[in-house]
Amino acid sequence: MATQPLIINNWNDAIADSPHVGIGLIKNAEISAFPGAIRTGRQPSTVFTTATSTTFTAVAATDVCTGAAFTGDANTTGVAVVLTTTGTLPAGLSLATTYFVIRVVQNDGTFKLATSIANAEAGTAIDITGTGSGTHTIATRDPGTINHYVRDSRTGTIFCIDSNGRVWYQNSGSGTNRLLLGNTLTNVAGKGLAISSFSSTTATYLFAFRNASVDVVDVFGTTQLEAPSWSNSWLALNSGAGSGNSHHAINAQDNIIYFCDDRYVGMIKEASGSTFDPATGSTYTGTTNNALDLPVREIANWLEEIGANLLIAGNTFDKVYPWDRISDSFSLPLPVPENVIDKLKNIGNIVYILAGTVGNIYQTQGTYVRHFKKIPEYISNNAGTILSNPVTWGGIAQKDGGLLFGVGTQTSGNSGVYLLYPDGRLIMDNMPSTGSARATALYARNDLYSIGYASGGDDFNSVARYAAFETVIHSQLYRVATKTEKATYSNLEMIIAKPVAGHVRIKYRTDITATFGDFPAGAVSFTTDTSNFSYEQDIGLIDVENVQVQVEMDGNVELMEIRLIP
């Protein structure tokens, strides 16, 4: 029989390598905001219009259409749509054409259509001269898998590119992504995006990489965003049209854009004494798709800087290739004991390496590679069977000096965004608003970051906290007794850091293969308020050898301690 309380308060230790030695899981929570407590995480909000397809009718005399279910959103004007019909579309409209919505009256389903965002914002509608025949359908242009983010540091506009090659943008402070119309959408995989003004004070160039070529557009101001003028097929690449190879690109500290291109590293460099203009060849020199050759059959997968060197992650031979950006060849490669090197990220002059398919993370300072962390197998694959690929890597970024990265796992509910602290502590920081899914792209400047995933993207740009008990913590599996002298706990006490509104639900199990359930005395569920720091309930837990608790929270709760009292 237990004679001492079981006190659980080691949240800051983060996820352990095994639930037998420490915390089993921390999901959608913060452990550093209030040291000594664990806090409900920030809730994401989608930055894309909810995918919608609905029938509509048109009135030729007014150009007003009726039927769009998404006109209740204040950001409806400017949403990209496409039309289909069982007969003939209203005269003035065409199939397989992207149009932009003009909301007429909020919530009543009325709208007009424009040929560009600029026209939509100005209220310049398409002249509809007939109602057509059959049943007409309007559907939102929806994103594929978001693969890359870049940010215009001058305006704060964030751009992303999806697996269909479509480029989207979100102005600073706005809540919805808009389609940057006009680039070529054939032979695309959305595997590269870069942005730079070079030395210009009146232009900012966005480079969208297709499989075998690069499209470029000036995105300096609102006019260029709402009515973009692309230079498509501006630069030919080495990769084949159907390759789907990575074209990860970076705007490096030397103001040169470097990009992956098959077994080569390419560069886009402004000519000395000139101002870059994609239409004038004399304004750029050294623009080439083979500035650096890697070994035959190697594929350049990702780029990162460390000091004066550029590191290139190889997709075939499991090596990282250092290059001084000047020499004809790379220096001594750094071997990584994994199949496929996926991502690199420099944080504090230490480059983190996401490699392989089992969750291993490595580090290098440019001279050798060492193993740093492995995502615990019970987090990535709790099926009890050996799998060759329990982990699929996603996006990568930096947050608060730690490594932020996307992960897809075999374990249901554990795919999302993970945060690895410099000291090796690991938590699941967040998951997409649609539920557990691999974050395929990340952009972070601080705590409020952007994530992309299959068919959507989110921002963590508000103080809203998770609802519906979506913050989840699994304690250690504690051995509290022996077979001959089992333990009994009569009460459970919960202590929070400050009186706030929220909810906490606590369950238990006695081995790691069982399902968490209610305590014998009944469900333990607390509604916290602005008056109390502690809450207590009978649990009637008797004759146990091991115990593990699951805590589910929402609202503004900052949990400090849970006590099981004999």
Coordinates of C-alpha atoms in Angstrom, one line a residue:
M1 CA 0.0 0.0 0.0
A2 CA 1.3 3.5 -0.9
T3 CA 2.1 5.6 2.0
Q4 CA 3.4 8.7 0.1
P5 CA 1.7 10.8 -2.5
L6 CA 2.7 10.2 -6.1
I7 CA 3.7 13.7 -7.3
I8 CA 3.9 14.4 -11.0
N9 CA 5.5 17.8 -11.9
N10 CA 8.5 17.1 -14.2
W11 CA 6.9 18.7 -17.2
N12 CA 10.1 20.7 -18.1
D13 CA 12.0 17.4 -18.7
A14 CA 10.0 17.1 -21.9
I15 CA 9.4 13.8 -23.7
A16 CA 11.8 11.0 -22.5
D17 CA 13.4 8.3 -24.6
S18 CA 10.9 5.9 -23.0
P19 CA 7.9 6.2 -20.7
H20 CA 9.7 3.9 -18.3
V21 CA 12.2 6.7 -17.6
G22 CA 10.2 9.9 -18.0
I23 CA 7.4 11.8 -19.6
G24 CA 5.6 9.7 -22.3
L25 CA 4.1 12.4 -24.5
I26 CA 3.7 16.2 -24.6
K27 CA 1.5 17.4 -27.4
N28 CA 0.2 20.9 -28.3
A29 CA 1.8 22.4 -25.2
E30 CA 4.4 24.9 -24.0
I31 CA 7.0 24.0 -21.4
S32 CA 9.2 27.1 -21.5
A33 CA 6.6 29.9 -21.2
F34 CA 6.2 29.4 -17.5
P35 CA 9.1 27.4 -16.1
G36 CA 7.8 24.8 -13.6
A37 CA 4.4 24.6 -15.3
I38 CA 3.1 23.2 -18.6
R39 CA 0.7 25.4 -20.6
T40 CA -1.9 24.8 -23.2
G41 CA -0.5 25.5 -26.6
R42 CA -1.6 28.2 -29.1
Q43 CA -4.3 27.1 -31.5
P44 CA -3.6 27.4 -35.2
S45 CA -6.0 29.1 -37.6
T46 CA -6.3 28.3 -41.3
V47 CA -5.0 30.8 -43.9
F48 CA -6.9 29.3 -46.8
T49 CA -10.6 29.6 -47.6
T50 CA -12.3 26.4 -46.6
A51 CA -12.6 24.1 -49.7
T52 CA -16.1 24.8 -51.1
S53 CA -18.1 23.6 -54.1
T54 CA -21.6 24.7 -54.5
T55 CA -24.2 25.3 -57.3
F56 CA -25.0 28.9 -58.4
T57 CA -27.2 30.9 -60.7
A58 CA -26.5 34.1 -62.5
V59 CA -28.5 37.2 -63.4
A60 CA -27.3 38.8 -66.7
A61 CA -28.9 42.2 -66.0
T62 CA -26.9 42.7 -62.7
D63 CA -23.9 40.3 -63.1
V64 CA -24.8 39.0 -59.7
C65 CA -24.5 35.3 -59.0
T66 CA -26.2 33.5 -56.1
G67 CA -25.2 30.3 -54.3
A68 CA -21.6 30.6 -52.9
A69 CA -21.6 29.2 -49.4
F70 CA -18.4 31.0 -48.4
T71 CA -19.6 34.6 -48.7
G72 CA -20.0 34.9 -44.9
D73 CA -16.2 35.3 -44.6
A74 CA -15.1 38.9 -44.5
N75 CA -12.1 37.9 -46.7
T76 CA -14.3 36.4 -49.5
T77 CA -13.4 39.2 -52.0
G78 CA -10.3 38.0 -53.9
V79 CA -10.9 34.2 -53.3
A80 CA -9.9 32.2 -56.4
V81 CA -12.5 30.0 -57.9
V82 CA -13.2 27.8 -61.0
L83 CA -16.5 27.1 -62.7
T84 CA -18.1 23.9 -64.1
T85 CA -21.5 23.2 -65.6
T86 CA -23.7 20.3 -66.8
G87 CA -24.7 22.5 -69.7
T88 CA -23.4 25.9 -70.8
L89 CA -21.9 28.5 -68.5
P90 CA -23.5 32.0 -68.4
A91 CA -22.3 34.0 -71.3
G92 CA -19.1 35.9 -70.4
L93 CA -17.7 33.0 -68.3
S94 CA -15.5 30.2 -69.3
L95 CA -14.5 26.7 -68.1
A96 CA -11.0 25.9 -66.7
T97 CA -10.4 29.6 -66.0
T98 CA -9.5 31.0 -62.6
Y99 CA -11.8 33.9 -61.5
F100 CA -11.8 35.9 -58.3
V101 CA -14.9 36.5 -56.1
I102 CA -16.4 39.9 -55.4
R103 CA -18.7 39.6 -52.4
V104 CA -21.9 41.5 -52.8
V105 CA -23.8 41.0 -49.5
Q106 CA -22.4 39.2 -46.5
N107 CA -24.0 35.8 -45.7
D108 CA -26.6 35.8 -48.4
G109 CA -24.6 33.9 -51.0
T110 CA -24.4 36.7 -53.5
F111 CA -21.2 37.4 -55.5
K112 CA -19.8 38.7 -58.7
L113 CA -16.7 37.5 -60.5
A114 CA -13.6 39.3 -61.7
T115 CA -10.6 38.3 -63.9
S116 CA -8.0 39.4 -61.3
I117 CA -7.6 40.2 -57.6
A118 CA -7.1 43.8 -58.6
N119 CA -10.4 43.9 -60.4
A120 CA -12.1 42.1 -57.5
E121 CA -10.8 44.6 -55.0
A122 CA -11.9 47.5 -57.3
G123 CA -15.3 45.9 -57.8
T124 CA -14.8 45.5 -61.5
A125 CA -17.0 42.5 -62.4
I126 CA -17.2 40.4 -65.5
D127 CA -20.1 41.4 -67.7
I128 CA -22.5 38.4 -67.8
T129 CA -24.8 38.5 -70.8
G130 CA -26.7 35.3 -70.4
T131 CA -27.8 32.8 -67.7
G132 CA -26.6 29.7 -69.6
S133 CA -28.1 26.3 -69.3
G134 CA -27.9 23.3 -67.0
T135 CA -26.5 23.3 -63.4
H136 CA -23.6 25.5 -62.7
T137 CA -21.0 24.9 -60.0
I138 CA -18.5 27.2 -58.4
A139 CA -15.5 25.7 -56.5
T140 CA -12.6 27.3 -54.7
R141 CA -9.1 26.9 -56.1
D142 CA -7.6 24.9 -53.3
P143 CA -3.9 24.3 -52.5
G144 CA -2.0 21.1 -53.0
T145 CA 0.6 20.2 -50.5
I146 CA 2.5 23.3 -49.3
N147 CA 6.2 22.7 -49.9
H148 CA 8.1 26.0 -49.3
Y149 CA 7.7 29.4 -47.6
V150 CA 9.6 32.6 -48.1
R151 CA 9.0 36.0 -46.6
D152 CA 9.5 39.5 -48.1
S153 CA 11.3 41.2 -45.2
R154 CA 10.3 44.7 -46.4
T155 CA 6.5 44.2 -46.4
G156 CA 6.1 41.1 -44.2
T157 CA 4.2 39.3 -47.0
I158 CA 4.6 35.5 -46.8
F159 CA 4.6 33.5 -50.0
C160 CA 4.2 29.7 -50.4
I161 CA 4.3 27.3 -53.2
D162 CA 2.3 24.0 -53.4
S163 CA 2.7 20.7 -55.2
N164 CA 0.6 22.0 -58.1
G165 CA 3.0 24.8 -58.7
R166 CA 0.6 27.5 -57.5
V167 CA 2.0 30.4 -55.6
W168 CA 0.0 31.9 -52.8
Y169 CA 0.6 35.0 -50.7
Q170 CA -0.6 36.5 -47.4
N171 CA -0.1 40.2 -46.7
S172 CA 1.1 41.1 -43.2
G173 CA -1.9 41.3 -40.9
S174 CA -4.4 39.6 -43.3
G175 CA -6.0 36.3 -42.5
T176 CA -6.4 34.6 -45.8
N177 CA -3.9 33.5 -48.5
R178 CA -4.5 34.8 -52.1
L179 CA -3.5 33.2 -55.3
L180 CA -0.6 34.8 -57.2
L181 CA -2.0 34.1 -60.7
G182 CA 0.0 33.7 -63.9
N183 CA 3.0 31.4 -63.6
T184 CA 3.1 28.2 -65.7
L185 CA 1.5 25.2 -64.1
T186 CA 2.9 22.4 -66.3
N187 CA 5.7 20.1 -65.2
V188 CA 5.5 21.3 -61.7
A189 CA 6.1 19.8 -58.2
G190 CA 6.4 23.0 -56.2
K191 CA 9.9 22.1 -55.0
G192 CA 11.5 25.5 -54.9
L193 CA 10.8 29.2 -54.0
A194 CA 13.1 32.1 -53.5
I195 CA 12.8 35.9 -53.0
S196 CA 15.3 38.7 -53.4
S197 CA 15.5 42.4 -54.2
F198 CA 19.2 42.2 -54.9
S199 CA 20.2 45.9 -54.9
S200 CA 16.9 47.3 -56.2
T201 CA 14.8 49.7 -54.2
T202 CA 11.8 49.5 -56.5
A203 CA 11.4 45.8 -57.2
T204 CA 11.4 42.5 -55.3
Y205 CA 11.6 39.3 -57.4
L206 CA 10.0 36.0 -56.5
F207 CA 11.4 32.9 -58.2
A208 CA 9.1 29.9 -58.6
F209 CA 10.9 26.7 -59.6
R210 CA 9.3 24.2 -61.9
N211 CA 10.8 20.8 -62.6
A212 CA 12.9 22.0 -65.6
S213 CA 12.7 25.8 -65.5
V214 CA 12.2 28.9 -63.3
D215 CA 9.4 31.5 -63.5
V216 CA 10.0 35.0 -62.0
V217 CA 7.7 37.9 -61.0
D218 CA 8.1 41.3 -59.4
V219 CA 6.1 41.3 -56.1
F220 CA 7.2 44.7 -54.9
G221 CA 3.8 46.3 -54.1
T222 CA 0.0 45.7 -54.0
T223 CA -0.3 46.3 -57.8
Q224 CA 2.2 43.7 -58.6
L225 CA 0.6 41.2 -56.3
E226 CA -3.0 41.7 -57.5
A227 CA -2.1 41.9 -61.2
P228 CA 1.2 40.0 -61.5
S229 CA 3.3 40.0 -64.7
W230 CA 5.4 36.8 -64.8
S231 CA 8.4 36.0 -66.9
N232 CA 7.7 32.3 -67.4
S233 CA 10.5 29.9 -68.4
W234 CA 13.0 32.5 -67.5
L235 CA 15.8 30.1 -66.7
A236 CA 16.2 26.5 -67.9
L237 CA 17.2 23.8 -65.4
N238 CA 19.1 20.5 -65.6
S239 CA 16.3 18.4 -64.0
G240 CA 13.9 16.8 -66.4
A241 CA 10.3 18.0 -66.8
G242 CA 8.9 15.0 -65.0
S243 CA 11.6 14.6 -62.4
G244 CA 10.0 16.1 -59.3
N245 CA 13.5 16.8 -58.0
S246 CA 14.1 19.2 -55.1
H247 CA 14.9 22.8 -56.1
H248 CA 15.3 24.1 -52.6
A249 CA 16.7 27.6 -52.8
I250 CA 18.1 30.1 -50.4
N251 CA 18.9 33.8 -50.6
A252 CA 22.3 33.6 -49.0
Q253 CA 24.2 36.1 -46.9
D254 CA 26.3 37.1 -50.0
N255 CA 23.0 38.2 -51.7
I256 CA 23.2 35.4 -54.2
I257 CA 20.4 32.9 -54.6
Y258 CA 21.6 29.3 -54.6
F259 CA 19.4 26.4 -55.6
C260 CA 19.4 22.6 -56.0
D261 CA 19.1 21.3 -59.5
D262 CA 19.7 17.6 -60.1
R263 CA 23.4 16.9 -59.3
Y264 CA 24.2 20.6 -59.5
V265 CA 23.9 23.7 -57.4
G266 CA 22.8 26.7 -59.4
M267 CA 23.1 30.4 -58.6
I268 CA 21.4 33.7 -59.5
K269 CA 23.7 36.6 -59.0
E270 CA 23.3 40.3 -59.8
A271 CA 26.0 41.8 -62.0
S272 CA 28.4 44.2 -60.3
G273 CA 27.4 47.8 -60.9
S274 CA 23.9 46.8 -62.2
T275 CA 20.5 46.4 -60.8
F276 CA 18.9 43.0 -61.4
D277 CA 16.2 42.9 -64.1
P278 CA 15.2 39.5 -65.3
A279 CA 14.4 41.0 -68.8
T280 CA 18.0 42.4 -69.2
G281 CA 20.7 39.7 -69.4
S282 CA 23.5 42.2 -68.7
T283 CA 22.1 42.8 -65.1
Y284 CA 23.0 39.3 -63.9
T285 CA 26.2 37.4 -64.2
G286 CA 27.1 33.9 -63.0
T287 CA 23.5 33.0 -63.5
T288 CA 23.9 29.3 -64.2
N289 CA 22.3 26.0 -63.3
N290 CA 25.7 24.3 -62.7
A291 CA 27.8 26.5 -60.5
L292 CA 28.8 23.3 -58.6
D293 CA 28.8 19.7 -59.8
L294 CA 28.2 16.9 -57.4
P295 CA 29.1 13.3 -58.1
V296 CA 27.4 11.5 -61.0
R297 CA 24.0 10.1 -59.9
E298 CA 23.9 12.3 -56.8
I299 CA 20.8 14.5 -56.3
A300 CA 21.1 17.9 -54.4
N301 CA 18.3 17.9 -51.9
W302 CA 18.7 20.8 -49.5
L303 CA 21.0 23.8 -48.9
E304 CA 22.3 25.6 -45.8
E305 CA 25.0 28.1 -44.9
I306 CA 27.6 27.7 -42.2
G307 CA 30.1 30.5 -42.1
A308 CA 31.6 31.1 -45.5
N309 CA 30.6 27.6 -46.7
L310 CA 27.5 26.2 -48.3
L311 CA 26.4 22.7 -47.2
I312 CA 24.6 20.6 -49.8
A313 CA 22.5 17.6 -48.6
G314 CA 22.8 14.6 -51.0
N315 CA 19.8 12.4 -51.7
T316 CA 21.7 9.4 -53.1
F317 CA 25.1 8.8 -51.5
D318 CA 24.2 9.9 -47.9
K319 CA 26.7 12.7 -47.7
V320 CA 26.8 16.4 -47.0
Y321 CA 29.0 18.3 -49.4
P322 CA 30.7 21.5 -48.1
W323 CA 31.5 24.2 -50.7
D324 CA 33.3 27.5 -50.3
R325 CA 31.2 29.0 -53.2
I326 CA 34.3 29.9 -55.1
S327 CA 36.2 26.6 -55.9
D328 CA 35.4 24.4 -58.8
S329 CA 34.6 21.6 -56.5
F330 CA 33.4 20.8 -53.0
S331 CA 35.7 19.9 -50.1
L332 CA 35.8 16.6 -48.2
P333 CA 32.2 15.3 -47.9
L334 CA 30.6 14.6 -44.5
P335 CA 29.1 11.1 -44.4
V336 CA 25.8 10.6 -42.6
P337 CA 24.9 7.0 -41.7
E338 CA 21.4 7.1 -43.1
N339 CA 19.6 6.6 -46.4
V340 CA 18.6 10.1 -47.8
I341 CA 19.6 13.4 -46.2
D342 CA 16.3 15.3 -46.1
K343 CA 16.8 18.8 -44.5
L344 CA 19.5 21.0 -43.0
K345 CA 19.1 23.9 -40.6
N346 CA 21.8 26.2 -39.0
I347 CA 21.0 27.4 -35.5
G348 CA 23.8 29.1 -33.6
N349 CA 26.4 27.8 -36.1
I350 CA 25.4 24.2 -35.5
V351 CA 23.7 22.6 -38.5
Y352 CA 21.0 20.1 -37.7
I353 CA 20.5 17.2 -40.1
L354 CA 17.2 15.4 -40.6
A355 CA 18.0 12.1 -42.3
G356 CA 16.7 8.6 -43.0
T357 CA 13.3 7.3 -42.1
V358 CA 13.5 6.2 -38.5
G359 CA 13.7 9.6 -36.8
N360 CA 17.4 10.2 -36.3
I361 CA 18.7 13.8 -36.1
Y362 CA 22.3 14.7 -36.5
Q363 CA 24.5 17.8 -36.0
T364 CA 27.6 19.2 -37.7
Q365 CA 29.8 22.2 -37.3
G366 CA 31.1 21.6 -40.8
T367 CA 33.9 19.1 -40.1
Y368 CA 32.2 15.9 -38.8
V369 CA 28.7 14.6 -38.2
R370 CA 27.5 13.3 -34.8
H371 CA 24.2 11.8 -33.8
F372 CA 22.1 14.1 -31.5
K373 CA 18.6 12.8 -31.1
K374 CA 16.2 10.1 -32.1
I375 CA 12.4 10.5 -32.0
P376 CA 11.4 7.8 -29.6
E377 CA 10.0 4.8 -31.3
Y378 CA 6.9 4.6 -29.1
I379 CA 6.1 8.1 -30.4
S380 CA 6.7 7.3 -34.1
N381 CA 5.6 3.7 -34.2
N382 CA 3.7 2.0 -31.4
A383 CA 2.4 -0.8 -33.6
G384 CA 4.8 -3.3 -32.3
T385 CA 6.0 -4.3 -35.8
I386 CA 9.2 -3.4 -37.5
L387 CA 8.7 -0.8 -40.2
S388 CA 11.3 0.6 -42.7
N389 CA 9.9 4.1 -42.6
P390 CA 8.0 5.0 -39.4
V391 CA 9.1 8.7 -39.8
T392 CA 8.6 11.0 -42.8
W393 CA 10.3 14.4 -42.4
G394 CA 8.5 17.7 -43.2
G395 CA 9.5 21.3 -43.0
I396 CA 12.2 22.8 -40.9
A397 CA 12.7 26.2 -39.1
Q398 CA 14.0 27.8 -35.9
K399 CA 12.0 28.8 -32.9
D400 CA 13.4 30.2 -29.7
G401 CA 16.8 28.8 -30.5
G402 CA 15.4 25.3 -30.9
L403 CA 14.8 23.2 -34.0
L404 CA 11.2 23.3 -35.3
F405 CA 10.4 20.5 -37.8
G406 CA 7.5 18.6 -39.3
V407 CA 7.1 14.9 -38.8
G408 CA 4.7 12.2 -40.1
T409 CA 4.5 9.2 -37.9
Q410 CA 2.9 5.8 -38.0
T411 CA 1.4 6.3 -34.6
S412 CA -2.1 7.8 -35.0
G413 CA -2.3 11.4 -33.7
N414 CA 1.4 12.0 -33.3
S415 CA 2.1 13.7 -36.7
G416 CA 2.7 17.4 -36.5
V417 CA 5.3 20.0 -35.6
Y418 CA 8.0 19.0 -33.1
L419 CA 10.3 21.3 -31.2
L420 CA 13.8 20.1 -30.3
Y421 CA 15.6 22.3 -27.7
P422 CA 19.4 22.8 -27.9
D423 CA 19.8 20.6 -24.8
G424 CA 18.0 17.7 -26.4
R425 CA 14.5 18.1 -24.9
L426 CA 11.7 17.3 -27.3
I427 CA 8.0 18.1 -27.4
M428 CA 5.3 18.0 -30.0
D429 CA 4.7 21.7 -30.3
N430 CA 1.6 21.8 -32.5
M431 CA -0.5 20.1 -35.2
P432 CA -2.5 21.5 -38.1
S433 CA -5.9 22.9 -37.6
T434 CA -7.3 20.0 -39.6
G435 CA -5.9 17.5 -37.1
S436 CA -2.7 15.4 -36.8
A437 CA -0.8 15.6 -40.1
R438 CA 2.8 16.1 -41.3
A439 CA 3.8 19.7 -41.6
T440 CA 5.5 19.7 -45.0
A441 CA 6.6 23.4 -44.8
L442 CA 7.5 25.8 -42.0
Y443 CA 8.3 29.4 -41.7
A444 CA 9.1 30.9 -38.3
R445 CA 10.5 34.2 -37.1
N446 CA 9.3 33.8 -33.5
D447 CA 6.6 31.9 -31.6
L448 CA 4.0 32.9 -34.2
Y449 CA 4.8 30.8 -37.2
S450 CA 3.3 29.4 -40.3
I451 CA 2.9 25.7 -41.3
G452 CA 1.9 24.1 -44.5
Y453 CA 0.6 20.6 -45.1
A454 CA -1.4 18.6 -47.6
S455 CA -4.3 20.8 -48.9
G456 CA -3.8 23.7 -46.5
G457 CA -1.8 25.9 -44.3
D458 CA -2.1 27.6 -40.9
D459 CA -0.8 30.5 -38.9
F460 CA -0.2 30.6 -35.1
N461 CA -0.8 34.3 -35.0
S462 CA -3.0 34.9 -32.0
V463 CA -3.2 34.2 -28.3
A464 CA -6.1 31.7 -28.8
R465 CA -5.4 28.4 -27.0
Y466 CA -6.3 24.9 -27.9
A467 CA -9.9 23.9 -27.2
A468 CA -11.7 20.5 -26.9
F469 CA -8.9 18.9 -24.7
E470 CA -6.4 19.0 -27.5
T471 CA -3.4 19.5 -25.3
V472 CA -2.3 16.0 -24.2
I473 CA 0.4 14.9 -21.7
H474 CA 1.3 11.3 -20.7
S475 CA 3.2 11.0 -17.5
Q476 CA 5.9 8.5 -16.9
L477 CA 4.8 4.9 -16.2
Y478 CA 5.5 4.9 -12.5
R479 CA 6.2 1.6 -10.6
V480 CA 4.5 2.4 -7.3
A481 CA 4.3 -1.1 -5.7
T482 CA 5.1 -4.8 -5.9
K483 CA 3.0 -7.8 -6.6
T484 CA 2.7 -8.6 -3.0
E485 CA 2.3 -5.1 -1.6
K486 CA 0.1 -3.1 -4.0
A487 CA -0.7 0.6 -3.9
T488 CA -3.9 2.4 -3.3
Y489 CA -4.7 6.1 -4.0
S490 CA -7.9 7.6 -2.7
N491 CA -7.7 11.2 -4.1
L492 CA -6.3 13.2 -6.9
E493 CA -5.2 16.8 -6.4
M494 CA -4.4 19.2 -9.3
I495 CA -2.6 22.5 -8.8
I496 CA -2.4 25.2 -11.4
A497 CA -0.1 28.2 -11.6
K498 CA -2.8 30.9 -11.6
P499 CA -6.6 31.0 -11.5
V500 CA -7.8 31.0 -15.1
A501 CA -10.7 29.6 -17.2
G502 CA -10.1 26.3 -18.8
H503 CA -10.7 22.6 -18.6
V504 CA -8.6 19.6 -17.4
R505 CA -9.5 15.9 -17.8
I506 CA -7.3 13.2 -16.2
K507 CA -7.3 9.5 -17.0
Y508 CA -5.1 6.6 -16.1
R509 CA -3.8 3.1 -17.1
T510 CA -1.6 0.5 -15.5
D511 CA 0.5 -0.6 -18.5
I512 CA 1.6 1.1 -21.7
T513 CA -0.5 -1.2 -23.9
A514 CA -3.8 -0.5 -22.3
T515 CA -6.2 2.4 -23.2
F516 CA -6.4 5.3 -20.8
G517 CA -9.7 5.3 -19.0
D518 CA -11.6 6.9 -16.1
F519 CA -10.6 6.2 -12.6
P520 CA -12.7 3.6 -10.6
A521 CA -14.5 6.3 -8.7
G522 CA -15.5 8.0 -11.9
A523 CA -14.4 10.5 -14.5
V524 CA -11.9 13.2 -13.3
S525 CA -12.8 16.4 -15.1
F526 CA -12.2 19.9 -13.7
T527 CA -13.5 23.2 -15.0
T528 CA -11.0 25.8 -13.8
D529 CA -12.0 29.3 -12.9
T530 CA -10.5 32.7 -11.9
S531 CA -10.7 32.0 -8.1
N532 CA -9.0 28.7 -7.4
F533 CA -5.4 27.3 -7.6
S534 CA -6.2 23.7 -6.7
Y535 CA -8.8 21.1 -7.4
E536 CA -9.4 17.7 -5.8
Q537 CA -11.5 14.6 -6.5
D538 CA -11.9 11.0 -5.2
I539 CA -10.4 8.4 -7.6
G540 CA -10.7 5.1 -5.7
L541 CA -7.6 3.6 -7.2
I542 CA -6.7 0.3 -5.4
D543 CA -4.3 -2.5 -5.8
V544 CA -2.0 -1.2 -8.5
E545 CA 1.6 -1.9 -9.2
N546 CA 2.1 0.6 -12.0
V547 CA 0.3 3.8 -12.9
Q548 CA 0.5 6.3 -15.8
V549 CA -1.8 9.3 -16.1
Q550 CA -3.0 11.1 -19.2
V551 CA -3.8 14.8 -18.8
E552 CA -6.0 16.6 -21.4
M553 CA -6.3 20.4 -21.2
D554 CA -7.7 23.4 -23.0
G555 CA -8.1 27.1 -22.4
N556 CA -5.5 29.1 -20.5
V557 CA -4.5 26.4 -18.0
E558 CA -1.0 26.3 -16.7
L559 CA -0.6 23.0 -14.9
M560 CA 2.0 22.8 -12.1
E561 CA 1.4 19.6 -10.3
I562 CA -0.8 16.4 -10.0
R563 CA -0.8 14.5 -6.8
L564 CA -2.2 11.0 -6.3
I565 CA -2.9 10.8 -2.6
P566 CA -3.1 7.5 -0.6

